[in-house]
Amino acid sequence: MRTDQTLAGIVKSGLCSGCGACVPAVGPSVVAMRLNAKGFLRPHAERDLTDAEQARVRAVCPGLGLSHPVRFEEGTRYEPAWGPVRRVSAGHAVDPDVRHRGSSGGVLSALLIHLLASRQVDFVLHVQVAPGEPLRNEAMISRTRSEVLDGAGSRYSPASPVAALPVALALPGRFAFVGKPCDVAAVRKIISQEPSLAERIPILLSFMCAGTPSQHGTSAILKQMQLVSEDVVHFRYRGDGWPGLTQARTAAGRTEAMDYNTAWGNILNRHLQTRCKLCADGTGEFADVVCADAWYGRDGYPDFTERDGRSLVVARTVVGERLVAEAQRASVHLEPFDPGDLRAIQPYQHRRKSVLLARMLALRLLGGAVPSYQGLQLGQLAVRTSPVGLAKEFLGAARRFLGNRF
């Protein structure tokens, strides 16, 4: 069954990731991102879109699908589970404050600070907590170290940074874009449609992502903390340590905290949007540089014991490799990391991509909508995966789809 590829059809089918790419594609006066009843950001059109506008939405929507070029830059190899790779490192920001405030080792924040300090960009477009709304996210412009650090730490709730591109492009100067893998893939698509934007947005940075939880996931955390959202004046999902605690503070001064494994593992990951369960790019394959947690292992699984943060850093392009090398001389400490060890520290990312074909086949046979992927080598991963594991994934996806739980 062919998916209705209009803006409304993409949303209804569950393929919308909430990135906001449709806003610059059509214009912020026509489409705006709003929180829906399920707690996800979705586009709202002020009027019916023309055929030309629908075509522009399809051209930049990462929810409909992703494709890599037939050839990558010379010196770039493609790892089926991890995407384009030029250099893999692990380390941390040299500045202890940057390292502590980041979600892992602070390298992503250090790279942004370096870009600003070296005047390679005039500002950064990234996601921070919304001013005056500690439970919500907002795309913000940062021009200083302090402003970058205000956005340090993961934000496990809906955000649509691509929707802010018109605001950023209306400002003079060049800027770095930071977003989830689907956000970055959307910006890469927008640049391919309008190549002149590559000069304005010279570098795209991302982080490995396990999915976007609904705003209801945050509400569930507060409920377990026995807090009322209206009373909360400060909320932080991670950071101030590694992996860092989920912390809330009320106007009356009451504070509550929850460990990462409980907040993410028991609550937030049960509120993921549908499109994230069909994602082939949790590792930011379309970014110049992607960062992640370089977890230490224990019994074949990441160890979430609190300790000094360590970032995994993957340079995917010549531009990204150059940035990492520059920052290493100035503000980050990095050591080579064997790509063969990636599976041990990011097992979820490896498994999700490896079984995705089985999951999508189940939905397709049952009439569900699935994205189109080209060049992401899902087949190569599937043939390396246990047939029993693929069969279980197929049956599990079918049951969840039929039970309206996918």
XYZ file of C-alpha atoms in Angstrom:
406
model
C 0.000 0.000 0.000
C 1.483 3.324 -1.066
C 1.831 5.913 1.692
C -0.052 9.175 1.280
C 2.962 11.461 0.865
C 1.200 14.718 1.540
C 2.121 16.581 4.720
C -1.059 15.382 6.405
C -0.493 11.847 5.120
C 3.056 11.706 6.462
C 1.819 12.698 9.903
C -1.162 10.334 9.857
C 0.985 7.371 8.743
C 3.361 7.777 11.680
C 6.370 8.635 9.516
C 6.762 12.169 10.854
C 9.795 12.571 13.120
C 8.847 16.076 14.229
C 12.077 17.597 12.884
C 10.339 20.670 11.453
C 11.860 20.515 7.946
C 8.449 21.258 6.453
C 8.531 24.741 8.022
C 11.421 26.125 5.939
C 10.213 24.091 2.953
C 6.862 25.879 2.857
C 7.339 28.877 5.116
C 6.683 29.616 8.804
C 3.595 31.632 7.905
C 2.048 28.493 6.417
C 3.291 25.639 8.657
C 4.047 25.698 12.376
C 5.086 22.948 14.769
C 2.662 22.284 17.621
C 2.496 19.767 20.430
C -0.288 17.246 19.763
C -2.412 15.242 22.170
C 0.142 12.418 22.238
C 2.864 14.813 23.355
C 4.805 15.051 20.071
C 5.593 18.075 17.922
C 3.776 17.862 14.608
C 3.291 20.310 11.713
C 0.092 22.289 11.557
C -0.789 23.880 8.198
C -2.744 27.122 8.207
C -4.220 26.262 4.811
C -4.200 23.519 2.189
C -0.781 23.198 0.594
C -0.347 23.508 -3.156
C 1.076 20.636 -5.184
C 4.376 22.519 -5.453
C 4.505 22.976 -1.682
C 3.731 19.308 -1.090
C 6.596 18.420 -3.444
C 8.980 20.644 -1.480
C 7.935 18.925 1.748
C 8.562 15.483 0.252
C 11.984 16.539 -0.992
C 13.274 17.436 2.468
C 11.309 15.130 4.788
C 13.632 12.599 6.484
C 10.615 10.672 7.737
C 9.817 9.400 4.247
C 13.284 8.005 3.798
C 17.021 8.554 3.602
C 19.656 7.836 0.983
C 23.420 8.030 0.836
C 25.359 9.011 -2.274
C 26.721 6.207 -4.412
C 30.237 7.385 -3.591
C 31.617 9.018 -0.484
C 34.608 11.323 -0.168
C 37.946 9.656 -0.831
C 39.225 8.165 2.407
C 35.747 7.606 3.844
C 34.681 4.018 4.451
C 31.148 2.868 5.104
C 30.557 0.639 8.107
C 27.115 -1.014 7.707
C 26.199 -0.628 11.376
C 27.787 2.789 11.924
C 27.682 4.705 8.655
C 30.429 6.758 6.964
C 33.638 6.785 8.997
C 36.918 8.637 8.642
C 38.115 8.683 12.237
C 36.817 7.236 15.516
C 38.068 8.539 18.854
C 37.132 8.605 22.513
C 37.946 11.293 25.013
C 36.716 14.397 26.744
C 36.814 18.164 26.882
C 39.990 19.499 28.494
C 38.020 22.138 30.384
C 36.637 20.296 33.446
C 33.516 22.495 33.548
C 32.650 21.676 29.937
C 33.300 17.990 30.583
C 31.120 17.961 33.698
C 28.156 19.842 32.225
C 27.936 17.766 29.052
C 26.004 14.530 28.823
C 29.138 12.454 28.321
C 32.646 13.906 28.048
C 31.608 17.352 26.812
C 33.285 16.986 23.415
C 30.281 18.192 21.416
C 30.105 21.373 23.491
C 33.881 21.800 23.198
C 33.661 21.538 19.396
C 31.002 24.253 19.308
C 33.035 26.511 21.582
C 36.075 25.963 19.341
C 34.096 26.842 16.207
C 32.981 30.111 17.793
C 36.377 30.985 19.279
C 38.169 30.340 15.972
C 35.504 32.378 14.142
C 34.701 29.561 11.761
C 31.058 30.236 12.556
C 29.293 33.295 13.922
C 26.729 31.381 15.928
C 25.302 27.959 16.710
C 21.717 26.796 16.181
C 20.913 24.117 18.739
C 18.298 23.016 21.270
C 18.073 24.301 24.816
C 15.472 24.371 27.540
C 12.777 26.885 26.612
C 13.055 30.137 28.586
C 10.539 30.082 31.406
C 9.373 26.565 30.495
C 11.786 24.080 32.102
C 9.974 21.037 30.712
C 10.000 22.152 27.073
C 12.668 22.534 24.403
C 13.340 25.403 22.046
C 15.827 25.989 19.237
C 18.170 28.784 20.281
C 20.989 30.873 18.850
C 24.253 30.766 20.826
C 27.226 33.055 20.216
C 29.322 32.545 23.352
C 30.836 29.779 25.457
C 28.360 30.509 28.225
C 25.390 30.267 25.888
C 26.657 26.989 24.421
C 26.989 25.515 27.904
C 23.451 26.611 28.731
C 22.407 24.034 26.133
C 24.767 21.278 27.301
C 23.192 18.000 28.377
C 20.619 15.784 26.706
C 16.999 16.888 26.255
C 14.823 13.770 26.098
C 11.650 15.401 24.854
C 10.333 16.715 21.514
C 12.303 19.384 19.640
C 12.050 20.761 16.098
C 15.308 22.634 15.469
C 14.985 22.515 11.671
C 11.876 24.678 11.981
C 14.172 27.455 13.239
C 16.256 27.557 10.039
C 14.347 30.563 8.613
C 15.197 32.547 11.764
C 18.870 31.552 11.598
C 19.141 32.224 7.872
C 17.669 35.696 8.355
C 20.687 36.572 10.527
C 24.041 37.558 8.993
C 26.931 35.127 9.146
C 27.684 31.418 9.096
C 26.415 28.964 11.684
C 26.821 25.407 12.905
C 23.711 23.266 13.205
C 23.302 20.706 15.995
C 20.428 18.266 16.126
C 19.227 14.701 16.347
C 20.201 12.429 13.440
C 16.858 13.006 11.693
C 17.250 16.774 12.117
C 20.698 16.698 10.554
C 19.512 14.448 7.727
C 16.754 16.979 7.038
C 19.214 19.869 6.877
C 21.433 17.813 4.571
C 18.413 17.335 2.296
C 17.608 21.049 2.414
C 21.171 21.908 1.417
C 21.020 19.415 -1.460
C 17.921 21.234 -2.706
C 19.570 24.636 -2.237
C 23.382 24.146 -2.491
C 24.150 27.800 -1.766
C 23.166 27.143 1.854
C 26.328 25.061 2.328
C 28.238 28.315 2.697
C 25.862 29.540 5.403
C 25.752 26.206 7.264
C 29.315 24.876 6.886
C 29.119 22.141 9.508
C 26.466 19.780 10.854
C 26.903 18.051 14.196
C 24.818 15.346 15.815
C 24.709 12.788 18.600
C 23.631 9.170 18.684
C 19.931 8.909 19.454
C 17.756 6.080 20.736
C 14.539 7.928 19.896
C 12.405 10.916 20.833
C 10.164 10.389 23.856
C 6.790 12.097 24.072
C 6.340 15.014 26.430
C 4.226 12.523 28.379
C 7.436 10.660 29.229
C 8.657 13.684 31.160
C 5.285 13.871 32.890
C 5.689 10.220 33.892
C 9.065 11.001 35.478
C 7.532 13.848 37.463
C 4.688 11.596 38.553
C 7.151 9.046 39.912
C 8.960 11.892 41.680
C 5.564 12.938 43.086
C 5.922 16.412 41.607
C 3.414 18.614 39.798
C 4.688 20.069 36.527
C 3.364 23.546 37.310
C 5.576 23.670 40.416
C 8.821 22.762 38.590
C 11.219 25.637 37.891
C 14.272 23.576 36.901
C 14.471 20.243 35.111
C 17.508 18.477 33.691
C 17.529 15.080 32.014
C 21.291 14.485 32.131
C 24.635 16.203 32.594
C 26.477 17.526 35.664
C 28.241 14.187 35.725
C 28.220 11.019 33.632
C 25.745 9.682 32.917
C 24.276 12.293 35.244
C 21.036 12.347 37.166
C 17.593 13.440 36.066
C 16.896 16.332 38.394
C 13.883 18.501 39.179
C 13.513 21.482 41.486
C 10.346 23.297 42.510
C 9.790 26.962 43.287
C 9.570 26.006 46.953
C 13.079 24.537 46.808
C 12.170 20.856 46.848
C 14.548 18.756 44.750
C 14.180 15.242 43.404
C 16.596 13.105 41.403
C 16.483 9.873 39.446
C 19.324 7.812 38.006
C 19.779 7.569 34.237
C 18.988 3.868 34.004
C 15.608 4.417 35.677
C 14.685 7.615 33.838
C 15.604 6.372 30.378
C 15.492 2.609 30.754
C 12.229 2.311 32.699
C 10.244 5.392 31.702
C 11.270 7.544 28.739
C 11.972 4.754 26.249
C 8.388 3.519 26.691
C 7.111 6.770 25.174
C 8.954 6.786 21.838
C 7.260 7.990 18.679
C 6.471 5.505 15.897
C 9.010 6.840 13.404
C 11.865 6.258 15.846
C 11.018 2.543 15.886
C 11.666 2.449 12.131
C 14.887 4.453 12.254
C 17.961 3.284 10.355
C 20.016 6.277 11.419
C 20.313 6.437 15.156
C 24.032 7.167 14.781
C 23.906 10.440 12.839
C 25.159 9.141 9.502
C 24.555 12.467 7.723
C 26.513 14.642 10.162
C 30.081 15.854 9.753
C 30.806 14.818 13.333
C 28.682 12.753 15.690
C 29.275 12.305 19.415
C 27.904 9.740 21.838
C 28.500 8.097 25.174
C 31.689 6.046 25.150
C 30.349 3.728 27.825
C 32.663 1.420 29.675
C 31.518 -2.178 29.482
C 30.521 -4.587 32.204
C 29.398 -8.159 31.518
C 28.872 -7.371 27.842
C 26.642 -4.339 28.528
C 27.356 -0.639 29.156
C 28.098 0.279 32.761
C 26.090 3.302 33.961
C 28.081 3.851 37.153
C 28.727 7.565 37.751
C 32.237 8.622 36.760
C 34.141 11.249 34.765
C 32.544 11.591 31.355
C 33.913 10.067 28.167
C 32.681 10.910 24.667
C 32.739 8.794 21.559
C 33.609 10.969 18.546
C 33.072 9.862 14.940
C 34.304 12.137 12.150
C 32.345 11.282 8.999
C 33.525 13.879 6.464
C 36.685 15.775 5.555
C 35.170 18.852 7.200
C 34.405 16.907 10.351
C 37.820 15.267 10.507
C 39.498 18.660 10.185
C 37.388 20.100 13.002
C 38.176 17.204 15.339
C 41.911 17.534 14.620
C 41.828 21.285 15.291
C 39.908 20.850 18.545
C 42.269 18.117 19.672
C 45.128 20.599 19.506
C 43.154 23.173 21.462
C 40.385 21.946 23.712
C 39.759 18.188 23.696
C 41.728 15.131 24.715
C 41.169 12.226 22.340
C 42.604 8.773 21.832
C 41.997 6.396 18.904
C 39.035 4.070 19.362
C 38.793 0.754 17.527
C 35.583 0.726 15.432
C 35.404 -2.982 16.118
C 34.610 -2.145 19.740
C 31.641 0.093 18.921
C 29.126 -2.702 19.273
C 30.217 -3.323 22.866
C 29.559 0.265 23.954
C 26.522 0.994 21.757
C 24.730 -2.392 21.551
C 21.269 -0.876 21.101
C 22.280 1.060 17.988
C 23.829 -2.031 16.423
C 20.847 -4.247 17.135
C 18.208 -1.732 16.052
C 19.720 -1.301 12.608
C 20.489 -5.012 12.242
C 16.871 -6.120 12.732
C 15.191 -3.178 11.021
C 14.475 -4.983 7.758
C 12.494 -7.660 9.623
C 10.563 -4.998 11.504
C 9.731 -3.052 8.336
C 8.744 -6.205 6.442
C 6.173 -7.036 9.110
C 4.609 -3.593 8.866
C 4.655 -3.548 5.089
C 2.877 -6.932 4.875
C 0.225 -5.679 7.271
C -0.368 -2.481 5.309
C 1.636 -0.133 7.504
C 3.784 2.728 6.247
C 7.568 2.312 6.251
C 10.395 4.627 5.198
C 12.553 4.106 2.122
C 16.285 3.614 2.727
C 18.961 3.570 0.033
C 22.648 3.040 0.625
C 22.355 2.349 4.370
C 23.200 -1.345 3.844
C 20.358 -2.802 5.900
C 20.539 -6.020 3.894
C 24.189 -6.590 4.739
C 23.406 -6.254 8.426
C 20.358 -8.511 8.215
C 22.282 -11.395 6.655
C 24.785 -11.210 9.503
C 21.998 -11.407 12.092
C 20.571 -14.583 13.595
C 17.527 -15.835 11.613
C 15.872 -16.627 14.931
C 16.433 -13.061 16.082
C 15.005 -11.675 12.852
C 11.953 -13.938 13.130
C 11.312 -12.803 16.700
C 11.607 -9.181 15.625
C 9.203 -9.764 12.734
C 6.594 -11.378 14.973
C 7.022 -8.814 17.729
C 6.575 -5.914 15.303
C 3.500 -7.568 13.802
C 1.899 -8.061 17.221
C 2.577 -4.468 18.257
C 1.230 -3.120 14.971
C -1.949 -5.193 15.158
C -2.389 -4.160 18.774
C -1.967 -0.491 17.836
C 1.105 -0.300 20.047
C 3.788 0.343 17.439
